[in-house]
XYZ file of C-alpha atoms in Angstrom:
677
model
C -10.244 -20.049 36.872
C -8.243 -18.216 39.553
C -8.706 -14.456 39.763
C -5.094 -13.623 38.868
C -4.559 -16.455 36.400
C -3.055 -15.277 33.112
C -5.364 -15.617 30.115
C -3.819 -14.604 26.758
C -5.528 -11.973 24.615
C -4.456 -13.672 21.396
C -3.690 -17.178 20.189
C -1.043 -18.419 17.775
C -1.760 -21.325 15.414
C 0.832 -22.942 13.180
C 0.403 -23.740 9.490
C 2.766 -25.493 7.077
C 4.850 -23.912 4.333
C 7.477 -24.985 1.825
C 9.989 -22.165 1.371
C 12.178 -20.142 3.690
C 9.799 -17.358 4.676
C 6.893 -19.801 5.067
C 8.596 -22.115 7.563
C 6.537 -22.502 10.731
C 3.989 -19.990 9.418
C 1.502 -18.848 12.040
C -1.986 -17.366 12.195
C -2.832 -14.980 15.041
C -6.308 -15.022 16.563
C -7.142 -12.107 18.921
C -9.898 -12.366 21.539
C -11.499 -8.934 21.805
C -14.141 -10.134 24.260
C -11.346 -10.881 26.736
C -9.950 -7.387 26.165
C -13.287 -5.829 27.080
C -13.725 -8.098 30.110
C -10.278 -7.348 31.457
C -9.892 -3.634 30.794
C -13.415 -2.313 30.241
C -13.056 1.350 29.279
C -9.496 1.641 30.634
C -8.056 1.665 27.141
C -5.158 3.716 25.735
C -5.505 6.726 23.457
C -5.185 6.070 19.732
C -3.746 8.619 17.303
C -4.678 7.978 13.679
C -2.586 9.485 10.864
C -4.045 9.916 7.371
C -1.676 11.181 4.673
C -2.602 12.871 1.392
C -0.430 14.817 -1.032
C -2.357 16.075 -4.059
C -6.056 17.040 -4.326
C -6.067 16.275 -8.057
C -4.672 12.743 -7.792
C -6.278 12.032 -4.406
C -9.710 13.709 -4.480
C -10.830 15.441 -1.255
C -14.114 13.516 -1.358
C -12.134 10.272 -1.082
C -9.981 11.666 1.744
C -13.134 12.686 3.632
C -14.487 9.134 3.456
C -11.267 7.749 4.891
C -11.245 10.296 7.714
C -14.906 9.666 8.591
C -14.319 5.910 8.651
C -11.452 6.403 11.117
C -13.567 8.590 13.372
C -16.330 5.946 13.440
C -14.371 3.145 15.149
C -16.103 1.218 17.928
C -13.864 2.889 20.500
C -14.306 5.580 23.178
C -14.323 8.816 21.114
C -12.574 10.812 23.847
C -9.560 8.513 23.360
C -9.533 8.780 19.572
C -7.680 11.499 17.637
C -7.542 11.693 13.844
C -4.824 13.742 12.107
C -4.754 14.560 8.402
C -1.423 15.490 6.834
C -2.047 17.468 3.651
C 1.258 17.642 1.786
C -0.549 19.357 -1.067
C -1.280 22.316 1.223
C -4.654 22.711 -0.465
C -7.510 24.845 0.812
C -9.793 22.449 -1.100
C -8.732 19.606 1.189
C -9.119 21.861 4.214
C -12.641 22.737 3.120
C -13.445 19.043 2.702
C -12.222 18.435 6.260
C -14.556 21.146 7.553
C -17.415 19.392 5.791
C -16.306 16.075 7.334
C -16.199 17.622 10.811
C -19.777 18.817 10.402
C -21.110 15.589 8.857
C -19.427 13.464 11.563
C -21.995 14.781 14.053
C -24.614 12.809 12.131
C -22.539 9.938 10.738
C -20.878 8.736 13.977
C -24.082 8.181 16.003
C -25.639 6.521 12.926
C -22.677 4.099 12.705
C -22.782 3.247 16.405
C -26.561 2.837 16.534
C -26.780 0.479 13.548
C -23.253 -1.047 13.757
C -22.404 0.177 10.271
C -19.624 -1.567 8.348
C -17.792 -0.423 6.313
C -17.601 2.950 8.073
C -16.843 4.881 4.892
C -20.131 6.572 3.846
C -19.344 6.142 0.146
C -18.586 2.428 0.479
C -21.528 1.817 2.815
C -24.199 3.500 0.712
C -22.765 1.947 -2.462
C -22.918 -1.620 -1.155
C -25.760 -1.627 1.377
C -29.438 -1.787 0.570
C -31.846 0.360 2.548
C -32.767 -1.571 5.709
C -36.343 -1.858 6.907
C -37.556 0.181 9.879
C -34.536 2.518 9.833
C -35.979 5.990 9.446
C -32.597 7.727 9.608
C -31.175 5.874 6.579
C -32.617 8.099 3.784
C -31.873 11.351 5.620
C -28.275 10.392 6.435
C -27.713 9.266 2.854
C -29.147 12.551 1.559
C -26.904 14.558 3.888
C -23.884 12.602 2.677
C -24.728 13.064 -1.003
C -25.243 16.788 -0.481
C -21.880 17.052 1.277
C -20.179 15.040 -1.465
C -21.701 17.264 -4.159
C -20.506 20.433 -2.405
C -16.973 19.047 -2.076
C -16.787 17.825 -5.685
C -18.252 21.049 -7.052
C -15.756 23.130 -5.100
C -12.907 20.867 -6.243
C -13.992 21.112 -9.867
C -14.198 24.910 -9.704
C -10.848 24.949 -7.832
C -12.136 27.809 -5.714
C -13.695 28.176 -2.277
C -16.995 30.148 -2.375
C -16.634 33.513 -0.651
C -19.394 32.901 1.893
C -17.673 29.668 2.970
C -14.274 31.359 3.020
C -15.500 33.730 5.703
C -16.949 31.002 7.927
C -13.675 29.664 9.325
C -10.521 31.460 10.406
C -8.381 28.681 8.922
C -8.941 29.908 5.368
C -7.007 33.093 6.192
C -3.844 30.979 6.338
C -3.950 30.654 2.546
C -3.534 34.408 2.181
C 0.158 33.774 2.901
C 0.592 30.648 0.758
C 2.780 31.145 -2.319
C 2.421 27.599 -3.685
C 2.053 24.050 -2.399
C 5.874 23.866 -2.241
C 6.304 27.226 -0.525
C 4.119 27.947 2.481
C 4.094 28.233 6.254
C 2.805 25.581 8.654
C -0.984 25.424 8.671
C -2.367 23.699 11.755
C -6.058 23.714 12.621
C -7.831 21.738 15.345
C -11.213 21.276 13.684
C -12.751 19.258 16.518
C -11.265 19.581 19.996
C -12.149 16.370 21.790
C -11.419 18.040 25.153
C -14.154 20.602 24.580
C -17.417 19.639 26.284
C -19.290 21.354 23.435
C -17.718 19.046 20.829
C -20.616 16.595 20.651
C -22.687 14.865 17.981
C -26.427 15.312 17.414
C -27.162 12.887 20.259
C -24.904 14.649 22.745
C -22.047 12.124 22.644
C -18.427 13.359 22.559
C -16.630 13.515 19.219
C -13.058 12.393 18.469
C -10.398 15.056 18.024
C -9.851 16.040 14.386
C -6.734 17.936 13.284
C -5.631 19.313 9.901
C -1.903 19.811 9.220
C -0.065 21.174 6.201
C 3.565 21.261 7.342
C 5.859 24.071 6.302
C 7.519 23.707 2.921
C 10.227 25.856 1.359
C 12.016 25.298 -1.974
C 15.460 25.280 -0.330
C 14.562 22.492 2.121
C 14.008 18.817 1.337
C 10.648 17.733 2.755
C 11.305 13.934 2.580
C 7.899 13.094 1.129
C 5.616 10.802 3.159
C 8.286 10.019 5.761
C 8.652 13.731 6.541
C 4.879 14.130 6.782
C 4.590 11.196 9.183
C 7.384 12.518 11.399
C 5.723 15.926 11.594
C 2.489 14.235 12.655
C 4.305 12.246 15.341
C 5.638 15.465 16.886
C 2.400 17.445 16.551
C 0.274 14.643 18.000
C 2.644 14.227 20.962
C 1.633 17.724 22.133
C -2.097 17.497 21.379
C -3.181 13.963 22.303
C -0.025 11.854 22.745
C -1.726 8.502 22.190
C 0.667 5.631 22.944
C -0.622 3.739 19.894
C -0.444 5.234 16.381
C -2.366 3.946 13.364
C -1.236 5.176 9.965
C -3.210 4.776 6.741
C -3.044 6.140 3.219
C -5.848 8.492 2.258
C -7.537 5.840 0.084
C -7.523 3.101 2.760
C -10.804 3.407 4.617
C -11.688 1.390 7.702
C -13.736 -1.680 6.884
C -13.794 -3.276 10.346
C -14.990 -1.354 13.399
C -13.038 -3.677 15.730
C -9.571 -3.243 14.162
C -8.286 -1.089 17.031
C -9.369 -3.671 19.582
C -7.741 -6.441 17.549
C -4.408 -4.625 17.713
C -4.795 -3.874 21.428
C -5.169 -7.599 22.090
C -1.524 -7.759 21.037
C -0.162 -4.627 22.694
C -2.025 -5.122 26.008
C -1.369 -8.835 26.498
C 0.219 -9.025 29.958
C 2.796 -11.679 29.088
C 3.900 -10.913 25.518
C 2.383 -7.541 24.607
C 5.392 -5.455 25.612
C 7.546 -7.222 23.000
C 5.695 -5.840 19.973
C 6.598 -2.619 18.186
C 3.924 -2.698 15.497
C 0.962 -4.747 14.266
C 0.492 -4.881 10.505
C -2.847 -5.516 8.758
C -2.983 -6.695 5.114
C -3.349 -4.203 2.274
C -6.633 -5.106 0.591
C -8.698 -3.404 -2.107
C -12.393 -2.934 -2.749
C -12.236 -2.351 -6.509
C -10.617 -5.583 -7.714
C -12.242 -7.289 -10.683
C -13.377 -10.908 -10.455
C -10.151 -12.206 -11.981
C -7.940 -9.372 -10.662
C -6.828 -8.200 -14.104
C -3.695 -6.429 -12.793
C -2.749 -8.931 -10.079
C -2.941 -6.272 -7.364
C -4.190 -8.462 -4.531
C -0.841 -10.097 -3.658
C -3.092 -12.982 -2.750
C -0.431 -15.645 -2.114
C 1.990 -13.240 -0.459
C -0.578 -12.020 2.072
C -2.248 -15.377 2.708
C 0.930 -17.465 2.952
C 4.257 -15.655 2.871
C 3.570 -12.881 5.391
C 2.351 -15.449 7.926
C 5.748 -17.115 7.530
C 7.490 -13.818 8.175
C 5.332 -13.448 11.286
C 6.670 -16.730 12.642
C 10.290 -15.855 11.922
C 10.629 -12.430 13.511
C 7.674 -10.433 12.198
C 6.228 -8.991 8.988
C 7.505 -5.907 7.176
C 5.876 -2.524 7.711
C 4.093 -1.894 4.395
C 3.247 1.788 4.865
C -0.483 1.631 5.602
C -2.886 -0.205 7.882
C -0.277 -0.476 10.626
C -0.612 0.100 14.390
C 2.630 1.348 15.969
C 3.783 1.649 19.548
C 4.764 5.308 19.761
C 7.962 4.609 21.722
C 9.124 2.035 19.163
C 8.488 4.405 16.253
C 10.321 7.217 18.035
C 13.555 5.254 18.372
C 13.267 3.564 21.765
C 15.015 0.201 22.038
C 13.180 -2.770 23.471
C 14.163 -3.623 27.019
C 13.242 -7.097 28.189
C 12.308 -6.282 31.767
C 10.661 -2.912 31.127
C 6.866 -2.877 31.389
C 4.642 -0.433 29.497
C 1.367 0.659 31.051
C -0.527 1.822 27.976
C -3.446 3.056 30.073
C -1.292 5.666 31.804
C 1.029 6.758 29.015
C -1.420 9.295 27.579
C -2.907 10.653 30.796
C -1.090 13.955 30.405
C -3.761 16.656 30.266
C -3.271 19.570 27.898
C -4.773 22.712 29.380
C -4.101 25.145 26.540
C -6.957 26.383 24.432
C -7.082 24.970 20.915
C -6.067 28.288 19.316
C -3.031 28.599 21.595
C -2.107 24.959 21.013
C -2.230 25.524 17.261
C 0.285 28.362 17.465
C 2.689 26.673 19.891
C 2.775 23.425 17.895
C 3.470 24.983 14.490
C 7.208 25.052 15.107
C 7.181 21.246 15.346
C 6.234 21.064 11.657
C 8.694 23.708 10.442
C 11.401 23.034 7.857
C 14.253 23.676 10.288
C 13.013 21.778 13.342
C 14.797 18.536 12.397
C 18.191 20.135 11.780
C 20.911 18.571 13.945
C 18.480 16.013 15.350
C 18.102 12.257 14.874
C 14.708 12.592 13.175
C 14.735 10.552 9.964
C 17.810 8.638 11.130
C 17.073 7.074 14.497
C 13.702 8.633 15.329
C 10.508 8.335 13.324
C 10.422 7.134 9.733
C 13.794 6.788 8.004
C 14.649 9.274 5.227
C 16.374 8.719 1.915
C 14.404 5.812 0.434
C 11.330 5.584 -1.828
C 10.235 2.659 0.360
C 10.496 4.479 3.693
C 8.102 1.978 5.245
C 10.288 -1.085 4.656
C 13.465 0.446 6.063
C 11.575 1.918 9.024
C 10.039 -1.437 9.907
C 13.450 -3.077 9.611
C 15.043 -0.503 11.919
C 12.283 -1.044 14.508
C 12.868 -4.803 14.397
C 16.615 -4.264 14.704
C 15.938 -2.392 17.951
C 14.731 -5.779 19.230
C 11.004 -5.104 18.822
C 8.838 -7.835 17.342
C 6.020 -7.260 14.883
C 2.834 -9.179 14.181
C 0.536 -9.729 11.220
C -3.222 -9.722 11.871
C -5.589 -10.855 9.133
C -9.125 -10.933 10.565
C -11.964 -12.613 8.712
C -13.348 -9.181 7.812
C -10.689 -7.019 6.159
C -9.459 -4.263 8.430
C -8.860 -1.761 5.626
C -9.831 -1.468 1.982
C -8.201 0.804 -0.571
C -8.131 1.642 -4.266
C -6.059 -0.563 -6.572
C -4.581 0.829 -9.822
C -7.034 0.555 -12.717
C -4.595 1.171 -15.578
C -1.491 -0.785 -16.471
C 0.786 2.254 -16.365
C -0.370 3.134 -12.827
C 0.525 -0.391 -11.742
C 3.939 -0.389 -13.409
C 4.891 3.033 -12.024
C 3.773 2.026 -8.532
C 5.847 -1.171 -8.628
C 8.831 0.683 -10.012
C 8.834 2.869 -6.884
C 8.357 -0.080 -4.552
C 11.088 -2.253 -6.080
C 13.449 0.691 -6.459
C 13.030 1.384 -2.746
C 13.646 -2.260 -1.866
C 16.804 -2.439 -3.972
C 18.138 0.801 -2.508
C 17.644 -0.619 0.985
C 19.607 -3.746 0.008
C 22.489 -1.674 -1.382
C 22.616 0.697 1.616
C 23.875 0.409 5.180
C 20.407 -0.924 6.021
C 21.001 -4.125 4.026
C 19.181 -6.748 6.142
C 22.072 -9.214 5.921
C 24.470 -6.722 7.542
C 22.277 -4.259 9.449
C 20.245 -7.061 10.975
C 23.249 -9.179 11.958
C 22.759 -10.498 15.516
C 19.632 -8.301 15.810
C 16.973 -10.246 13.921
C 16.821 -13.964 12.981
C 18.742 -15.157 9.949
C 15.574 -16.461 8.314
C 13.971 -13.019 8.577
C 17.067 -11.352 7.112
C 17.021 -13.746 4.150
C 13.280 -13.223 3.709
C 13.807 -9.450 3.513
C 16.407 -10.046 0.806
C 13.929 -12.016 -1.290
C 11.810 -8.850 -1.557
C 14.772 -6.454 -1.687
C 16.049 -8.227 -4.800
C 12.796 -8.229 -6.743
C 14.243 -5.604 -9.099
C 17.224 -7.838 -9.901
C 14.780 -10.433 -11.291
C 14.576 -8.301 -14.422
C 17.905 -9.669 -15.636
C 16.944 -13.346 -15.593
C 13.473 -12.635 -16.964
C 14.794 -10.512 -19.835
C 17.234 -13.297 -20.695
C 14.438 -15.866 -21.014
C 12.230 -13.455 -22.958
C 14.873 -12.244 -25.441
C 17.740 -14.703 -25.861
C 15.863 -17.980 -26.622
C 13.776 -16.189 -29.261
C 16.781 -14.662 -31.037
C 18.751 -17.906 -30.804
C 15.795 -19.740 -32.324
C 15.913 -17.420 -35.343
C 19.672 -17.897 -35.575
C 19.428 -21.672 -35.213
C 21.286 -21.887 -31.896
C 20.110 -24.554 -29.441
C 19.895 -23.571 -25.766
C 18.034 -26.497 -24.204
C 18.320 -30.313 -24.454
C 16.619 -32.118 -27.321
C 13.122 -33.438 -26.728
C 14.447 -36.958 -27.280
C 17.201 -36.497 -24.688
C 16.639 -37.707 -21.094
C 18.096 -34.376 -19.946
C 14.854 -32.717 -20.971
C 13.113 -34.362 -18.003
C 14.595 -32.057 -15.306
C 13.495 -28.998 -17.286
C 10.007 -30.414 -17.796
C 9.719 -31.470 -14.158
C 10.781 -28.083 -12.776
C 8.522 -26.120 -15.137
C 5.497 -28.334 -14.583
C 5.812 -28.784 -10.816
C 6.524 -25.101 -10.176
C 3.541 -23.844 -12.141
C 1.238 -26.574 -10.857
C 2.172 -25.735 -7.274
C 1.812 -22.017 -7.991
C -1.666 -22.573 -9.456
C -2.645 -24.760 -6.504
C -1.537 -22.099 -4.033
C -3.420 -19.405 -5.885
C -6.646 -21.419 -5.965
C -6.234 -22.368 -2.289
C -5.957 -18.675 -1.433
C -9.314 -17.990 -3.067
C -8.258 -17.052 -6.585
C -9.495 -18.251 -9.961
C -7.678 -19.915 -12.855
C -8.015 -16.767 -14.977
C -6.855 -14.758 -11.966
C -3.714 -16.893 -11.802
C -3.105 -16.365 -15.530
C -3.457 -12.614 -15.052
C -1.099 -12.776 -12.078
C 1.562 -14.579 -14.131
C 1.137 -12.042 -16.939
C 1.593 -9.108 -14.570
C 4.721 -10.631 -13.021
C 6.201 -10.845 -16.537
C 5.186 -7.265 -17.363
C 6.575 -5.917 -14.087
C 9.861 -7.775 -14.358
C 10.557 -6.573 -17.899
C 9.604 -2.938 -17.245
C 9.143 -1.770 -13.628
C 11.991 -3.849 -12.259
C 14.286 -2.912 -15.147
C 13.687 0.828 -14.698
C 13.986 0.471 -10.928
C 17.402 -1.165 -11.329
C 18.634 1.578 -13.667
C 17.314 4.339 -11.379
C 19.052 2.762 -8.408
C 22.359 2.519 -10.255
C 22.071 6.136 -11.409
C 21.293 7.256 -7.870
C 24.323 5.414 -6.501
C 26.458 7.132 -9.143
C 24.969 10.509 -8.244
C 23.109 11.069 -11.520
C 19.586 10.787 -10.140
C 17.690 12.329 -7.239
C 15.160 10.663 -4.963
C 11.586 11.156 -6.186
C 8.186 10.071 -4.932
C 5.495 9.383 -7.534
C 1.881 9.493 -6.338
C -0.462 6.950 -7.891
C -3.613 8.658 -9.114
C -6.867 7.545 -7.478
C -9.182 8.997 -10.150
C -10.164 7.843 -13.630
C -12.751 8.793 -16.211
C -15.841 6.688 -16.854
C -14.495 5.035 -20.033
C -11.385 3.771 -18.239
C -13.460 2.514 -15.307
C -15.835 0.740 -17.671
C -13.008 -1.039 -19.492
C -11.485 -1.972 -16.135
C -14.785 -3.546 -15.022
C -14.800 -5.486 -18.306
C -11.242 -6.701 -17.491
C -9.630 -5.031 -20.493
C -6.021 -3.992 -19.931
C -5.679 -0.216 -20.237
C -2.780 1.139 -22.314
C -3.924 4.370 -23.998
C -0.811 6.518 -23.415
C 2.782 6.556 -24.563
C 5.456 5.328 -22.164
C 8.948 3.808 -22.449
C 7.560 0.876 -20.463
C 4.984 0.202 -23.177
C 7.711 0.465 -25.844
C 9.540 -2.387 -24.099
C 6.427 -4.513 -23.568
C 5.325 -4.159 -27.188
C 8.805 -4.791 -28.609
C 9.270 -7.982 -26.559
C 5.790 -9.186 -27.521
C 6.423 -8.680 -31.255
C 9.899 -10.188 -30.972
C 8.477 -13.444 -29.608
C 5.686 -13.376 -32.180
C 8.265 -13.145 -34.972
C 10.312 -15.889 -33.337
C 7.260 -18.147 -33.223
C 6.454 -17.438 -36.865
C 10.046 -18.252 -37.786
C 9.904 -21.544 -35.908
C 6.565 -22.517 -37.455
C 7.978 -21.721 -40.882
C 10.986 -24.007 -40.276
C 8.738 -26.858 -39.180
C 6.121 -26.569 -41.943
C 8.231 -25.499 -44.922
C 10.655 -28.404 -44.602
C 8.562 -31.518 -44.017
C 11.576 -33.801 -44.126
C 13.314 -31.811 -41.387
C 10.243 -30.810 -39.386
C 10.563 -33.498 -36.718
C 14.272 -32.849 -36.414
C 13.609 -29.130 -35.856
C 10.977 -29.939 -33.235
C 13.314 -32.347 -31.511
C 16.196 -29.859 -31.492
C 14.314 -26.661 -30.711
C 11.177 -27.987 -29.005
C 11.672 -26.272 -25.645
C 12.620 -22.962 -27.246
C 9.556 -23.080 -29.505
C 7.365 -23.929 -26.508
C 8.823 -21.017 -24.535
C 8.119 -18.598 -27.397
C 4.561 -19.876 -27.746
C 3.963 -19.507 -24.002
C 5.224 -15.915 -24.150
C 2.999 -15.234 -27.160
C 0.019 -16.570 -25.203
C 0.859 -14.376 -22.221
C 1.119 -11.351 -24.531
C -2.226 -11.851 -26.273
C -3.701 -8.677 -24.664
C -0.700 -6.740 -25.989
C -1.324 -7.945 -29.557
C -4.990 -7.022 -29.222
C -4.024 -3.534 -28.066
C -1.458 -3.172 -30.868
C -3.483 -4.400 -33.831
C -7.165 -5.032 -33.107
C -8.617 -2.757 -30.437
C -10.289 0.483 -31.531
C -11.126 2.013 -28.134
C -9.100 4.689 -26.353
C -7.389 2.045 -24.247
C -5.503 0.583 -27.213
C -1.766 0.928 -27.660
C -0.881 4.334 -29.190
C 0.178 4.207 -32.832
C 3.610 5.645 -32.070
C 4.300 2.763 -29.686
C 3.137 0.244 -32.305
C 5.423 1.664 -35.003
C 8.445 1.881 -32.706
C 8.012 -1.621 -31.365
C 7.717 -3.132 -34.840
C 10.869 -1.322 -35.976
C 12.829 -2.339 -32.854
C 11.697 -5.974 -33.095
C 12.520 -6.235 -36.823
C 15.903 -4.639 -36.220
C 16.681 -7.125 -33.428
C 15.617 -10.068 -35.599
C 17.688 -8.820 -38.533
C 20.790 -8.432 -36.392
C 20.251 -11.880 -34.880
C 19.897 -13.615 -38.233
C 22.765 -11.846 -39.960
């Protein structure tokens, strides 16, 4: 091979698909050995953003594990900077970060010496057995457990011990904090990677570690996660200014030590690398049950559909596990003939001492800094949407940047999936509400992306943007056939009619293909059943509420809100989750709807069975006339079996609350009465 011959750093392989956003689907295969051969240690700086917002819903011990896993990448530590945005402004989280900074001196050399994966201490010690001939293993585990106990004890007491309070100047910042919604900027460089004294127990340099709680005041909108990310972009540009930014949620720890190098195979490819604005990794979870009781894995979407998006313009930005080119995220448009030298973009040396840098950078995270600027509009993450990630990724693509989806054999990141039904429904309400708001705004892909991104990609965006609108069709099929069956109104062709064949063919072929896809993607039959059940539950509750919220917001009757999904649960809930029992346990309007629809179809089925059995001479005629409607009701009853168990049979704390049971029975009986009379 000639010395200057071009050798790609990644390969693209085509796979087949059947629907629009699976056409010409591709799989990307990076070659990290070529990256090392070509560039050696001449690699760009990487800034890693971790976002947390509430120490009660997102425990500091979990945040610490994510931060430590990011610091432990197989990457030159002097070129690695980790930033934590604490939108809860909690001194408990700050204390946990101090503990992480201290423990990293032991954990990082341990990871590098024994090639530890996953790099989260909690995940590693939970899943790994003690290796032979590794003397450090018990001592490192003991140090971690002691650190974890100190953090959890402090969090439980909700108070920093006085002797610890005096150990670091950063705690004095909380003397001026009124509340988590009213405080000044708190910026602390906990590990200064430029300092020659910042080394681990073996004398190796440590990555930079920064804590930020941006300023918040009641009279200023803080724009939730998008505002936190934009503050981090500005702060990091003055401290480390890495040309590549990785952002993760606080529960998404690093599971693959090579993830950075995988992404750099894309960004640093000499022929095509300059075209890409971001590289998205899949969102995977480490706490899924065998049959994925809540259908959280998005198995088919991530194994098939996103690869199709990749081939037709690039995947969406999903808010976590994404590597961004800093220029693309900051509003720069792609220029075809412009070349980016990532090795030189972050060579600017900062000479200020850490304490001086902390003070000079605080203004960048103030409430008023963004006034009369393009931040949140053309620069950084876009404001005004619950799904700030989707609209931001779309705007980057509309500035002519491409994106890529990387799905290595070993998951790049693993997070925490919801373990109660209400957590899942609330989470999907926010996601689908954000998607629908994007579709109904000036950022509608069909219009905003016109002549900027391919038509197939615009249509694929719309398929996700209109998830919430699916509630209308689903509610029709769940409610109307049942009530019409009680009333004696036929909606479908007779079983004896040849026109029943198209209905049977569509229903059978669709579900058979869906099951085949699910099994091909590594799922189980019960997992597919659970997935179908969750789609029904989400469409009749989350999507319905998301549609109403969007309409109210457009009419000016509702304000934008951001609901954080809790990452903690008591032992009883966790035990039932492991046993794959759906968790209800609390009152919610969403459960009122689920229970009412379940009982409505149960009553409809009983009514149909009564018609067939009570009138033997007319039984076959009833089956012939109403066969498809009866079958639909029975299918819905089967899907809702866990709901009936929770309503009438379960005795544990995860059952449906009595108030929900009574209301749903009354609503269902009232609907049936009105339908019959």
